[in-house]
mmCIF file of C-alpha atoms in Angstrom:
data_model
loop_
_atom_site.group_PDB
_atom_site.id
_atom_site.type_symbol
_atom_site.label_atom_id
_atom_site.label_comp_id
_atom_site.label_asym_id
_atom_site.label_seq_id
_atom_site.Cartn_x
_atom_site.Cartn_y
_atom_site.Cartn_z
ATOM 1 C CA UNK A 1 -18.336 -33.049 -32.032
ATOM 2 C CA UNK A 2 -18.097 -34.789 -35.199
ATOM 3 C CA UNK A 3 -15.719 -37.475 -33.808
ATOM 4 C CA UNK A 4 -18.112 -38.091 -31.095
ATOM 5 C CA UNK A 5 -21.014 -38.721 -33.550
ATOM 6 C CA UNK A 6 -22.164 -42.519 -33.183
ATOM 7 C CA UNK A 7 -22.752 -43.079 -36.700
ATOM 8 C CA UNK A 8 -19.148 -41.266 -37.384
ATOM 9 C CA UNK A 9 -17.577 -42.919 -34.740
ATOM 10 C CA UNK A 10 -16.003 -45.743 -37.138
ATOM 11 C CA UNK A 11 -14.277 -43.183 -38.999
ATOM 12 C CA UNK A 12 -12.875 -41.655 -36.058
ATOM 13 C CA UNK A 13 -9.042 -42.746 -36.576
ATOM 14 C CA UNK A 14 -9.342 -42.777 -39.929
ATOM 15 C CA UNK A 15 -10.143 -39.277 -39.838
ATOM 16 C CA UNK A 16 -8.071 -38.125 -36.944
ATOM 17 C CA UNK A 17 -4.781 -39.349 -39.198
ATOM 18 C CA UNK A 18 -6.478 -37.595 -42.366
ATOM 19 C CA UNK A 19 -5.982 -34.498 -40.078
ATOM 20 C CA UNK A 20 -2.577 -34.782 -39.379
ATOM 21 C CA UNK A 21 -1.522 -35.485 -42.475
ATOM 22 C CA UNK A 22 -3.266 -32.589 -43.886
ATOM 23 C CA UNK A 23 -1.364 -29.978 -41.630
ATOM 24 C CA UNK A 24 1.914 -31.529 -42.183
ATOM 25 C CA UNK A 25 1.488 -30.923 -45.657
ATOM 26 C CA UNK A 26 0.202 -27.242 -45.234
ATOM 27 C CA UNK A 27 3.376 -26.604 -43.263
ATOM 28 C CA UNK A 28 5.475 -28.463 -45.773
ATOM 29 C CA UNK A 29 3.999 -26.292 -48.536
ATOM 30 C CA UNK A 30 4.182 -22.749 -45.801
ATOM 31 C CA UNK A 31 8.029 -24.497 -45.441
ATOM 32 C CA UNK A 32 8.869 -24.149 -48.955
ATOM 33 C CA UNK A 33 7.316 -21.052 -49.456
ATOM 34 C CA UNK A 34 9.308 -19.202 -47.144
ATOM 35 C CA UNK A 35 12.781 -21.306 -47.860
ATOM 36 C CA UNK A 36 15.848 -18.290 -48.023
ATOM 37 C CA UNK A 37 17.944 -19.567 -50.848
ATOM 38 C CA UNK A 38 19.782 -17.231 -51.146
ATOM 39 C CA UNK A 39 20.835 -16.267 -55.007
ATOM 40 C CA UNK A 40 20.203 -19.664 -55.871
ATOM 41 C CA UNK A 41 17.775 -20.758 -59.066
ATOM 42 C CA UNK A 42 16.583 -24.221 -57.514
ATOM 43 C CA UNK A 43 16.295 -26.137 -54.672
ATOM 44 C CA UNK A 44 15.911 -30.214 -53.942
ATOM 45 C CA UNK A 45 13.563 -31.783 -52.067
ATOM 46 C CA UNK A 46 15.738 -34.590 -51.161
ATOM 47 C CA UNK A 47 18.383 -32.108 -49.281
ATOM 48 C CA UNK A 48 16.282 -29.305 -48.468
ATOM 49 C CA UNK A 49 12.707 -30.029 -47.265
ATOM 50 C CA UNK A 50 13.216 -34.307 -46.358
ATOM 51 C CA UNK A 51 10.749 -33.886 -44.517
ATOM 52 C CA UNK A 52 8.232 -33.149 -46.865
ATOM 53 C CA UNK A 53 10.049 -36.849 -48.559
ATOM 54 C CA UNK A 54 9.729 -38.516 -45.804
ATOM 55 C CA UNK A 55 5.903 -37.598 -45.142
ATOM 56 C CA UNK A 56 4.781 -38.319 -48.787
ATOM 57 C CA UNK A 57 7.267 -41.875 -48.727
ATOM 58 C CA UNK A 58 5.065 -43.413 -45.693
ATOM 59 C CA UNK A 59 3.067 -45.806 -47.373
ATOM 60 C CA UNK A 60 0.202 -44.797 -44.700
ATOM 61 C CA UNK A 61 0.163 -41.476 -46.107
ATOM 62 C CA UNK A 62 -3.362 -39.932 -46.331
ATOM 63 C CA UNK A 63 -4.556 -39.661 -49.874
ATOM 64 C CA UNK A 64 -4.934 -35.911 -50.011
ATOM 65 C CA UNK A 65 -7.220 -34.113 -53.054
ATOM 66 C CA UNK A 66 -5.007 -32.325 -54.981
ATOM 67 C CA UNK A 67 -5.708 -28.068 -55.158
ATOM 68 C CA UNK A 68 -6.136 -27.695 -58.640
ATOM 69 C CA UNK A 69 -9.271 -26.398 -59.941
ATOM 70 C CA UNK A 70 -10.781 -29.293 -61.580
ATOM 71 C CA UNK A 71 -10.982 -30.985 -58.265
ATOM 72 C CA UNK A 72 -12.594 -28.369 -56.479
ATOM 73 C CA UNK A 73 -15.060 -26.891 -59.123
ATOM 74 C CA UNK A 74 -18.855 -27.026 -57.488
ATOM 75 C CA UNK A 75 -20.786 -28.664 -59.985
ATOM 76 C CA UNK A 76 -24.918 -27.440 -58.891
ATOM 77 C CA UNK A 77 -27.880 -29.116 -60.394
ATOM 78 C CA UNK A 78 -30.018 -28.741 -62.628
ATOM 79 C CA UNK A 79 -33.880 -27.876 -62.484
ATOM 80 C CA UNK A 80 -36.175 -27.967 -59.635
ATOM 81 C CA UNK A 81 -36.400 -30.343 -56.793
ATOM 82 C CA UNK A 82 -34.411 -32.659 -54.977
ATOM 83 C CA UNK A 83 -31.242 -34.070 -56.593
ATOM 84 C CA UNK A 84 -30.320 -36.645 -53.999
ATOM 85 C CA UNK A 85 -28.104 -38.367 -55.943
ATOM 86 C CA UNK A 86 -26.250 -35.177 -57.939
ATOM 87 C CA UNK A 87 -22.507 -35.094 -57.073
ATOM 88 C CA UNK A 88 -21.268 -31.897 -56.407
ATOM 89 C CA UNK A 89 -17.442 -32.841 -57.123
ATOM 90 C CA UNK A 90 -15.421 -34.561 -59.831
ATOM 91 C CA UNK A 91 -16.017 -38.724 -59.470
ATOM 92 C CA UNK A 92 -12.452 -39.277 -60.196
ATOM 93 C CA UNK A 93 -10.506 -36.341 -58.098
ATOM 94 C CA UNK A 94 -6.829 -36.426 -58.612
ATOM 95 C CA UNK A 95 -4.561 -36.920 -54.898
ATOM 96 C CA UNK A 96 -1.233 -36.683 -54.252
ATOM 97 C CA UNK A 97 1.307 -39.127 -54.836
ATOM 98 C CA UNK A 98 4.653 -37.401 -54.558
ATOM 99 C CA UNK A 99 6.797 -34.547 -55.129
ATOM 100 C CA UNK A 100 9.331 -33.919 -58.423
ATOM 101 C CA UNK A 101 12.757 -33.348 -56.510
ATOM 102 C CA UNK A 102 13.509 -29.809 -58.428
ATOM 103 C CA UNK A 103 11.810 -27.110 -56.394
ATOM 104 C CA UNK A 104 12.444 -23.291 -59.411
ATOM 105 C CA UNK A 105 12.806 -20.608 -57.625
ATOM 106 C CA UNK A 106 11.448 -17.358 -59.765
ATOM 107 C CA UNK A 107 12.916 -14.214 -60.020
ATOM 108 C CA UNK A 108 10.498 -12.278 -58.468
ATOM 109 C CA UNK A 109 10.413 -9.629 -55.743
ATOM 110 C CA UNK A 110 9.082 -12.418 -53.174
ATOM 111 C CA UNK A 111 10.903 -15.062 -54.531
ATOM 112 C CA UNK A 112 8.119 -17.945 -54.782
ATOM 113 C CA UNK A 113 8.732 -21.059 -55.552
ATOM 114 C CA UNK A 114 7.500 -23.380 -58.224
ATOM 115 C CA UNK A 115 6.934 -27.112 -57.400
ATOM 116 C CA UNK A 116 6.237 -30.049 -59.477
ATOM 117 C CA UNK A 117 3.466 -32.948 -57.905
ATOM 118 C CA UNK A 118 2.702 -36.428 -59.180
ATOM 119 C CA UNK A 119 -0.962 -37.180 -59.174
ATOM 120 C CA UNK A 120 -2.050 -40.386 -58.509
ATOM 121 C CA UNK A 121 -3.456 -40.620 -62.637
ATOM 122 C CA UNK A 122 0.688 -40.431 -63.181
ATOM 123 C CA UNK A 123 0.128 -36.825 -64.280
ATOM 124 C CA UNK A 124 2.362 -33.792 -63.197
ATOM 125 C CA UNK A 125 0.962 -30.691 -61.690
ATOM 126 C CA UNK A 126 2.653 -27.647 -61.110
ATOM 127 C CA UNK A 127 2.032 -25.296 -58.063
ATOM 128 C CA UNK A 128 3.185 -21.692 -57.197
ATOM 129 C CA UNK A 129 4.476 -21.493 -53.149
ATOM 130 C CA UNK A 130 4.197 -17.667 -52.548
ATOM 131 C CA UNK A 131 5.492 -15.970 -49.565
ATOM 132 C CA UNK A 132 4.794 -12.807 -48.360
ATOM 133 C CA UNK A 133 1.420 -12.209 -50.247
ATOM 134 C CA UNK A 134 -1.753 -11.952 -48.569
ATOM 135 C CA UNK A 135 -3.505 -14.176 -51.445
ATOM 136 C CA UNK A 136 -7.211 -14.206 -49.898
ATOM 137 C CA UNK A 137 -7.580 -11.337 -51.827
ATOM 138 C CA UNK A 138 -6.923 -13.248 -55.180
ATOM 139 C CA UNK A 139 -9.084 -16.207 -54.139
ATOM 140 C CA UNK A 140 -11.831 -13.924 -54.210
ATOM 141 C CA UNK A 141 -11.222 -12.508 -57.369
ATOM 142 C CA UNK A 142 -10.722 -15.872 -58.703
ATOM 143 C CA UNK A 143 -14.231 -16.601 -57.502
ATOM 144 C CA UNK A 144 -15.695 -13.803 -59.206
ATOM 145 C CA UNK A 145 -13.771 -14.534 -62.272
ATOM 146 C CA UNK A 146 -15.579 -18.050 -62.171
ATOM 147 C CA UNK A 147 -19.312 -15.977 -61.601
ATOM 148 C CA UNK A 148 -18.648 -14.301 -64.545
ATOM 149 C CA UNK A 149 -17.891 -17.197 -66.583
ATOM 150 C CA UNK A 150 -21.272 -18.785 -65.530
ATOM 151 C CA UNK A 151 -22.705 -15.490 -66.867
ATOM 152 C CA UNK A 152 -21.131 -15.503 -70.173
ATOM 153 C CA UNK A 153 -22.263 -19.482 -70.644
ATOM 154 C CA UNK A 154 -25.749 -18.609 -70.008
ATOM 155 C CA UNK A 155 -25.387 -15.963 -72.564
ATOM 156 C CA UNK A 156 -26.123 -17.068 -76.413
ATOM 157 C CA UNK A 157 -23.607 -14.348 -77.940
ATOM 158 C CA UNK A 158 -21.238 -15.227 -75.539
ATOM 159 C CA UNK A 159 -21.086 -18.906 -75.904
ATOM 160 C CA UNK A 160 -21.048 -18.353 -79.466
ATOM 161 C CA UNK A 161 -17.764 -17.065 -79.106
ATOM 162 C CA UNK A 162 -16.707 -18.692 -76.460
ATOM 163 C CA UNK A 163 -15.703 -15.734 -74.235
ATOM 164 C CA UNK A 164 -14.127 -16.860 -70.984
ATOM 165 C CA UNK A 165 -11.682 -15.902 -68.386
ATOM 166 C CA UNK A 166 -9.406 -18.485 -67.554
ATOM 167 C CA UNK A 167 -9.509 -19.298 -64.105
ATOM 168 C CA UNK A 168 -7.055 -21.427 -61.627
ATOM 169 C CA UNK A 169 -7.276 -22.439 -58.068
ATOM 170 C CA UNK A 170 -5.734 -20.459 -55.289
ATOM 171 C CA UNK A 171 -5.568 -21.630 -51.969
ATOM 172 C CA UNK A 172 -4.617 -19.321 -48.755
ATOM 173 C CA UNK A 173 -2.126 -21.193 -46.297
ATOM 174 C CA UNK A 174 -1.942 -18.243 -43.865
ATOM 175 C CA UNK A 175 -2.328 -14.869 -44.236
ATOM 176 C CA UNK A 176 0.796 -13.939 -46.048
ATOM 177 C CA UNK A 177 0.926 -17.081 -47.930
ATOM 178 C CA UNK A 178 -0.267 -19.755 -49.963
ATOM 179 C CA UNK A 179 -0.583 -21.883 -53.399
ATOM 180 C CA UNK A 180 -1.538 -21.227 -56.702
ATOM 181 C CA UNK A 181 -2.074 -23.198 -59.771
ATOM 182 C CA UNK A 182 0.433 -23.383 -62.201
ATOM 183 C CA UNK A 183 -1.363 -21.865 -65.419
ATOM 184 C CA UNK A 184 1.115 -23.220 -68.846
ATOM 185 C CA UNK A 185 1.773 -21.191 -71.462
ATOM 186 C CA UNK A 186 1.636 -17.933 -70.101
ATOM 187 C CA UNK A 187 3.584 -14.964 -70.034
ATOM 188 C CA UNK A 188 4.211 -12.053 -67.812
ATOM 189 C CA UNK A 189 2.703 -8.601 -68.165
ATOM 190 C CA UNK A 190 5.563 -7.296 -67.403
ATOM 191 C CA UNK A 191 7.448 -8.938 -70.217
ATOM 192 C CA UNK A 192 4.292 -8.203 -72.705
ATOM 193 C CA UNK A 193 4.616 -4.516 -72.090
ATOM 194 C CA UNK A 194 8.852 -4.450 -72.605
ATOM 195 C CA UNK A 195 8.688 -6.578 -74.878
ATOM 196 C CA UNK A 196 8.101 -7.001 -78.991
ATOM 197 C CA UNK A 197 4.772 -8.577 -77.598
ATOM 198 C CA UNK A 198 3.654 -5.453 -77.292
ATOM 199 C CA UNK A 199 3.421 -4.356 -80.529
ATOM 200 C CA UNK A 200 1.565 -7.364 -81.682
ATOM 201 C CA UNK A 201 -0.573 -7.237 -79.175
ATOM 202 C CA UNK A 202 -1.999 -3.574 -80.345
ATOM 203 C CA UNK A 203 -1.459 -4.241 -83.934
ATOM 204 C CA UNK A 204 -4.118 -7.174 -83.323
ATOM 205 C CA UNK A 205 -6.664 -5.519 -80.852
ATOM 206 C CA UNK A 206 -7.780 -2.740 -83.522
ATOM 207 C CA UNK A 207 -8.960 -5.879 -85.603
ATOM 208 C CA UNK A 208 -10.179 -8.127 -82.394
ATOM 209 C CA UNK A 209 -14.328 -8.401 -83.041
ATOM 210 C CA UNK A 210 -16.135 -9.108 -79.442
#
């Protein structure tokens, strides 16, 4: 119905290709995800998934958004009345150029597997393939997390100091798959709780003023 639009009818093609570039790259991503690798660490995107290489090469790609959060963050306006000009989205939204040819495979009961893209700013972005995890759930958590946030800026105390959850984009492929944002400088509960981290952690908290 869209396509058939008159005043849409120039973009037609255009958007037609868009489209079929934008499912090749969801089953690229679903690809990787659920990649056996057996015991190994890594894998290559030149030898293993060329034709994920191959798709990104063609110079007649589609420039796709990149799913990170600060591309898909809903900006709403301010005040009463109309805002016909307000822009919802990020101006300057990062797409994506290519893919980093080291695909890290993490030791984890599912086995996902960490990517590295190149935006089109020359920037690096890291994404989590997971397999076998409905993550629809977690998209909706994330979206609460992000509610909350919006409650704690509107809150004086709160902004004072600076409470926030830390929030990251996660993006359902299927329903026992999809992609998250890779979050630096983080660390595993897990490895908190057997860990020396531990004990900081609690040694700190008694002290923590919120």
């Amino acid at each position: 119905l869209w396509l058939s639009s008159g005043i849409n009818a120039e973009y037609g093609d255009w958007f037609k290709q868009f489209w079929r570039d934008f499912h090749k790259l969801c089953q690229g991503l679903f690809e990787i995800s659920k990649k056996d690798n057996g015991n190994s660490s890594t894998l290559s995107i030149n030898r293993d998934f060329r034709s994920i290489k191959k798709m990104l090469d063609d110079p007649n790609y589609s420039r796709i958004i990149l799913p990170i959060q600060q591309n898909t963050t809903v900006t709403l306006p301010v005040g009463d009345g109309q805002h016909k000009n307000h822009k919802a989205f990020p101006h300057h939204r990062v797409t994506i150029t290519s893919l980093k040819d080291e695909v890290l495979v993490l030791n984890s009961l599912q086995r996902p597997k960490k990517i590295t893209i190149v935006g089109s700013n020359g920037q690096t972005y890291g994404l989590l393939c997971k397999p076998k995890d409905d993550l629809r759930k977690d998209c909706r958590f994330m979206e609460f997390n992000m509610m909350v946030n919006r409650l704690l800026k509107k809150d004086a105390a709160a902004r004072k100091k600076q409470l926030h959850i830390r929030t990251y984009a996660v993006v359902p492929l299927s329903g026992d798959s999809g992609i998250v944002e890779w979050v630096d400088d983080t660390k595993l509960l897990r490895a908190i709780l057997s860990g020396r981290d531990l004990y900081i952690m609690l040694e700190y908290l008694p002290n923590l003023s919120l």
